[in-house]
PDB file of C-alpha atoms in Angstrom:
ATOM      1  CA  MET P 277      16.703  57.175 -49.334  1.00 49.00           C
ATOM      2  CA  SER P 278      14.260  60.003 -49.821  1.00 62.00           C
ATOM      3  CA  GLU P 279      16.757  62.820 -50.296  1.00 82.00           C
ATOM      4  CA  ILE P 280      18.110  63.584 -53.744  1.00 87.00           C
ATOM      5  CA  TRP P 281      21.740  64.605 -53.932  1.00 89.00           C
ATOM      6  CA  THR P 282      22.774  67.415 -56.244  1.00 90.00           C
ATOM      7  CA  VAL P 283      26.231  68.482 -57.342  1.00 92.00           C
ATOM      8  CA  GLN P 284      25.940  71.612 -55.185  1.00 93.00           C
ATOM      9  CA  ARG P 285      25.047  69.591 -52.075  1.00 94.00           C
ATOM     10  CA  VAL P 286      27.984  67.256 -52.706  1.00 94.00           C
ATOM     11  CA  THR P 287      30.310  70.252 -53.150  1.00 95.00           C
ATOM     12  CA  ASP P 288      29.051  71.799 -49.909  1.00 95.00           C
ATOM     13  CA  ARG P 289      29.554  68.515 -48.065  1.00 95.00           C
ATOM     14  CA  PHE P 290      33.147  68.210 -49.303  1.00 96.00           C
ATOM     15  CA  HIS P 291      33.827  71.787 -48.195  1.00 96.00           C
ATOM     16  CA  GLU P 292      32.380  71.037 -44.759  1.00 95.00           C
ATOM     17  CA  ALA P 293      34.618  67.954 -44.569  1.00 95.00           C
ATOM     18  CA  ALA P 294      37.684  70.051 -45.401  1.00 94.00           C
ATOM     19  CA  VAL P 295      36.788  72.567 -42.678  1.00 93.00           C
ATOM     20  CA  THR P 296      36.196  69.737 -40.194  1.00 93.00           C
ATOM     21  CA  ALA P 297      39.546  68.150 -41.083  1.00 91.00           C
ATOM     22  CA  ARG P 298      41.285  71.414 -40.182  1.00 89.00           C
ATOM     23  CA  ARG P 299      39.434  71.542 -36.852  1.00 88.00           C
ATOM     24  CA  LEU P 300      40.495  68.050 -35.791  1.00 86.00           C
ATOM     25  CA  PRO P 301      43.566  67.803 -33.560  1.00 81.00           C
ATOM     26  CA  PRO P 302      46.786  66.905 -35.379  1.00 76.00           C
ATOM     27  CA  ALA P 303      47.785  63.253 -35.394  1.00 75.00           C
ATOM     28  CA  ARG P 304      51.203  62.963 -33.812  1.00 73.00           C
ATOM     29  CA  VAL P 305      53.208  60.632 -31.650  1.00 74.00           C
ATOM     30  CA  GLN P 306      52.781  61.108 -27.926  1.00 70.00           C
ATOM     31  CA  GLY P 307      56.517  61.531 -27.431  1.00 70.00           C
ATOM     32  CA  TYR P 308      58.421  61.259 -24.217  1.00 70.00           C
ATOM     33  CA  ALA P 309      57.218  62.206 -20.764  1.00 68.00           C
ATOM     34  CA  ALA P 310      59.191  64.818 -18.874  1.00 70.00           C
ATOM     35  CA  PHE P 311      59.193  64.940 -15.130  1.00 76.00           C
ATOM     36  CA  TRP P 312      60.453  68.486 -14.861  1.00 76.00           C
ATOM     37  CA  PRO P 313      58.136  70.923 -13.128  1.00 77.00           C
ATOM     38  CA  ASP P 314      56.188  73.364 -15.262  1.00 74.00           C
ATOM     39  CA  ILE P 315      57.753  76.765 -15.697  1.00 73.00           C
ATOM     40  CA  ASN P 316      55.689  79.569 -14.227  1.00 76.00           C
ATOM     41  CA  ARG P 317      56.199  82.544 -16.501  1.00 74.00           C
ATOM     42  CA  GLN P 318      55.496  86.149 -15.812  1.00 76.00           C
ATOM     43  CA  ALA P 319      52.946  87.975 -17.936  1.00 73.00           C
ATOM     44  CA  TRP P 320      55.608  89.962 -19.811  1.00 72.00           C
ATOM     45  CA  GLU P 321      57.461  86.746 -20.764  1.00 70.00           C
ATOM     46  CA  GLY P 322      54.455  85.563 -22.731  1.00 65.00           C
ATOM     47  CA  TYR P 323      55.138  88.111 -25.456  1.00 66.00           C
ATOM     48  CA  ALA P 324      58.224  86.166 -26.584  1.00 65.00           C
ATOM     49  CA  ASP P 325      56.447  82.812 -26.742  1.00 63.00           C
ATOM     50  CA  GLU P 326      55.694  81.086 -29.986  1.00 64.00           C
ATOM     51  CA  ARG P 327      52.376  81.821 -31.571  1.00 63.00           C
ATOM     52  CA  ILE P 328      49.612  79.692 -30.110  1.00 63.00           C
ATOM     53  CA  VAL P 329      47.111  78.412 -32.647  1.00 62.00           C
ATOM     54  CA  LEU P 330      43.588  78.361 -31.292  1.00 67.00           C
ATOM     55  CA  ARG P 331      41.272  75.957 -33.039  1.00 71.00           C
ATOM     56  CA  PHE P 332      37.573  75.583 -32.662  1.00 81.00           C
ATOM     57  CA  ALA P 333      36.705  71.977 -31.946  1.00 85.00           C
ATOM     58  CA  ALA P 334      34.652  70.121 -34.524  1.00 86.00           C
ATOM     59  CA  SER P 335      31.168  69.117 -33.436  1.00 88.00           C
ATOM     60  CA  PRO P 336      30.313  65.407 -33.168  1.00 90.00           C
ATOM     61  CA  GLY P 337      27.810  65.719 -36.028  1.00 93.00           C
ATOM     62  CA  ALA P 338      30.437  67.339 -38.241  1.00 92.00           C
ATOM     63  CA  ILE P 339      32.874  64.522 -37.453  1.00 92.00           C
ATOM     64  CA  ASP P 340      30.244  61.915 -38.398  1.00 94.00           C
ATOM     65  CA  ARG P 341      29.544  63.710 -41.684  1.00 94.00           C
ATOM     66  CA  PHE P 342      33.305  64.002 -42.254  1.00 94.00           C
ATOM     67  CA  GLY P 343      33.711  60.228 -41.967  1.00 94.00           C
ATOM     68  CA  GLU P 344      30.827  59.630 -44.342  1.00 94.00           C
ATOM     69  CA  THR P 345      32.125  62.170 -46.860  1.00 95.00           C
ATOM     70  CA  VAL P 346      35.656  60.772 -46.851  1.00 94.00           C
ATOM     71  CA  ARG P 347      34.242  57.319 -47.642  1.00 95.00           C
ATOM     72  CA  TRP P 348      32.790  58.789 -50.839  1.00 94.00           C
ATOM     73  CA  LEU P 349      36.339  59.280 -52.109  1.00 93.00           C
ATOM     74  CA  GLN P 350      36.723  55.524 -52.606  1.00 94.00           C
ATOM     75  CA  TRP P 351      34.566  55.822 -55.730  1.00 92.00           C
ATOM     76  CA  LEU P 352      37.095  58.144 -57.371  1.00 92.00           C
ATOM     77  CA  GLY P 353      40.548  57.852 -58.856  1.00 93.00           C
ATOM     78  CA  GLU P 354      43.652  59.439 -57.363  1.00 94.00           C
ATOM     79  CA  GLU P 355      43.607  62.533 -59.592  1.00 94.00           C
ATOM     80  CA  GLN P 356      39.888  63.051 -58.999  1.00 95.00           C
ATOM     81  CA  ARG P 357      40.407  62.840 -55.236  1.00 95.00           C
ATOM     82  CA  ARG P 358      43.108  65.496 -55.384  1.00 95.00           C
ATOM     83  CA  LEU P 359      40.919  67.807 -57.450  1.00 96.00           C
ATOM     84  CA  ILE P 360      37.927  67.336 -55.152  1.00 96.00           C
ATOM     85  CA  TRP P 361      39.952  67.940 -52.004  1.00 95.00           C
ATOM     86  CA  LEU P 362      41.847  70.950 -53.363  1.00 95.00           C
ATOM     87  CA  ARG P 363      38.632  72.645 -54.447  1.00 95.00           C
ATOM     88  CA  ALA P 364      36.942  71.713 -51.140  1.00 95.00           C
ATOM     89  CA  GLN P 365      39.659  73.771 -49.442  1.00 94.00           C
ATOM     90  CA  TYR P 366      38.957  76.664 -51.849  1.00 94.00           C
ATOM     91  CA  VAL P 367      42.433  76.470 -53.359  1.00 94.00           C
ATOM     92  CA  PRO P 368      42.460  78.876 -56.348  1.00 95.00           C
ATOM     93  CA  TRP P 369      42.306  77.322 -59.805  1.00 95.00           C
ATOM     94  CA  ARG P 370      45.770  78.630 -60.671  1.00 95.00           C
ATOM     95  CA  GLU P 371      47.249  76.729 -57.729  1.00 95.00           C
ATOM     96  CA  VAL P 372      45.181  73.623 -58.562  1.00 94.00           C
ATOM     97  CA  CYS P 373      46.549  73.700 -62.109  1.00 95.00           C
ATOM     98  CA  THR P 374      50.110  74.083 -60.834  1.00 95.00           C
ATOM     99  CA  ARG P 375      49.789  71.150 -58.446  1.00 94.00           C
ATOM    100  CA  THR P 376      48.046  68.811 -60.886  1.00 92.00           C
ATOM    101  CA  GLY P 377      49.759  69.871 -64.110  1.00 94.00           C
ATOM    102  CA  LEU P 378      46.453  70.420 -65.890  1.00 94.00           C
ATOM    103  CA  VAL P 379      45.075  73.312 -67.892  1.00 95.00           C
ATOM    104  CA  ARG P 380      42.339  75.210 -66.044  1.00 95.00           C
ATOM    105  CA  LYS P 381      39.514  74.125 -68.346  1.00 96.00           C
ATOM    106  CA  THR P 382      40.594  70.469 -68.181  1.00 96.00           C
ATOM    107  CA  ALA P 383      40.917  70.624 -64.395  1.00 96.00           C
ATOM    108  CA  TRP P 384      37.430  72.150 -64.119  1.00 96.00           C
ATOM    109  CA  ARG P 385      35.901  69.486 -66.395  1.00 96.00           C
ATOM    110  CA  ARG P 386      37.537  66.648 -64.460  1.00 96.00           C
ATOM    111  CA  TRP P 387      36.419  68.202 -61.168  1.00 96.00           C
ATOM    112  CA  GLN P 388      32.837  68.434 -62.461  1.00 95.00           C
ATOM    113  CA  HIS P 389      33.022  64.836 -63.703  1.00 95.00           C
ATOM    114  CA  ALA P 390      34.217  63.642 -60.282  1.00 95.00           C
ATOM    115  CA  LEU P 391      31.382  65.508 -58.553  1.00 94.00           C
ATOM    116  CA  ASN P 392      28.888  63.972 -60.978  1.00 94.00           C
ATOM    117  CA  LEU P 393      30.259  60.481 -60.267  1.00 93.00           C
ATOM    118  CA  VAL P 394      29.780  60.965 -56.525  1.00 94.00           C
ATOM    119  CA  THR P 395      26.285  62.366 -57.084  1.00 93.00           C
ATOM    120  CA  VAL P 396      25.296  59.373 -59.230  1.00 92.00           C
ATOM    121  CA  HIS P 397      26.633  56.937 -56.609  1.00 92.00           C
ATOM    122  CA  LEU P 398      24.748  58.711 -53.826  1.00 92.00           C
ATOM    123  CA  ASN P 399      21.470  58.778 -55.741  1.00 89.00           C
ATOM    124  CA  GLY P 400      21.829  55.081 -56.479  1.00 85.00           C
ATOM    125  CA  ALA P 401      20.917  55.172 -60.152  1.00 70.00           C
ATOM    126  CA  LEU P 402      21.874  56.874 -63.346  1.00 67.00           C
ATOM    127  CA  PRO P 403      19.961  60.077 -64.015  1.00 59.00           C
ATOM    128  CA  ARG P 404      16.986  59.550 -66.286  1.00 63.00           C
ATOM    129  CA  ILE P 405      16.427  61.862 -69.175  1.00 62.00           C
ATOM    130  CA  VAL P 406      12.747  62.468 -69.729  1.00 61.00           C
ATOM    131  CA  SER P 407      11.698  63.638 -73.144  1.00 61.00           C
ATOM    132  CA  PRO P 408       9.206  66.522 -73.183  1.00 65.00           C
ATOM    133  CA  ASP P 409       6.604  64.550 -75.185  1.00 62.00           C
ATOM    134  CA  THR P 410       6.172  61.761 -72.573  1.00 52.00           C
TER     135      THR P 410
END
């Protein structure tokens, strides 16, 4: 593996995974089939319809990276996963603290620690500290 992972690259990848997860179609049960004919509405009747949510489809490369990124979460604990995923969705720190029950500084430190754990796993070895006199 020639590429070196940094905390910023890992953070960017988690954010991309969160965006890709929102672009994927929702997982739901197929439901029942109806054999009624479709209703042909007039143009003016469309104004009363429910809001239609348009989503941009995720690219195949983004879906592959999403699968790889989600597998990284197996290296983390439950609280670390929540912190990583909340921050990947750009949830504000106040909301993160409310959901996790942590103080902001503690939440930030644990988030940084989780990112460092993922970075160390991806690089395959512990970071080496080189003294300036060697």
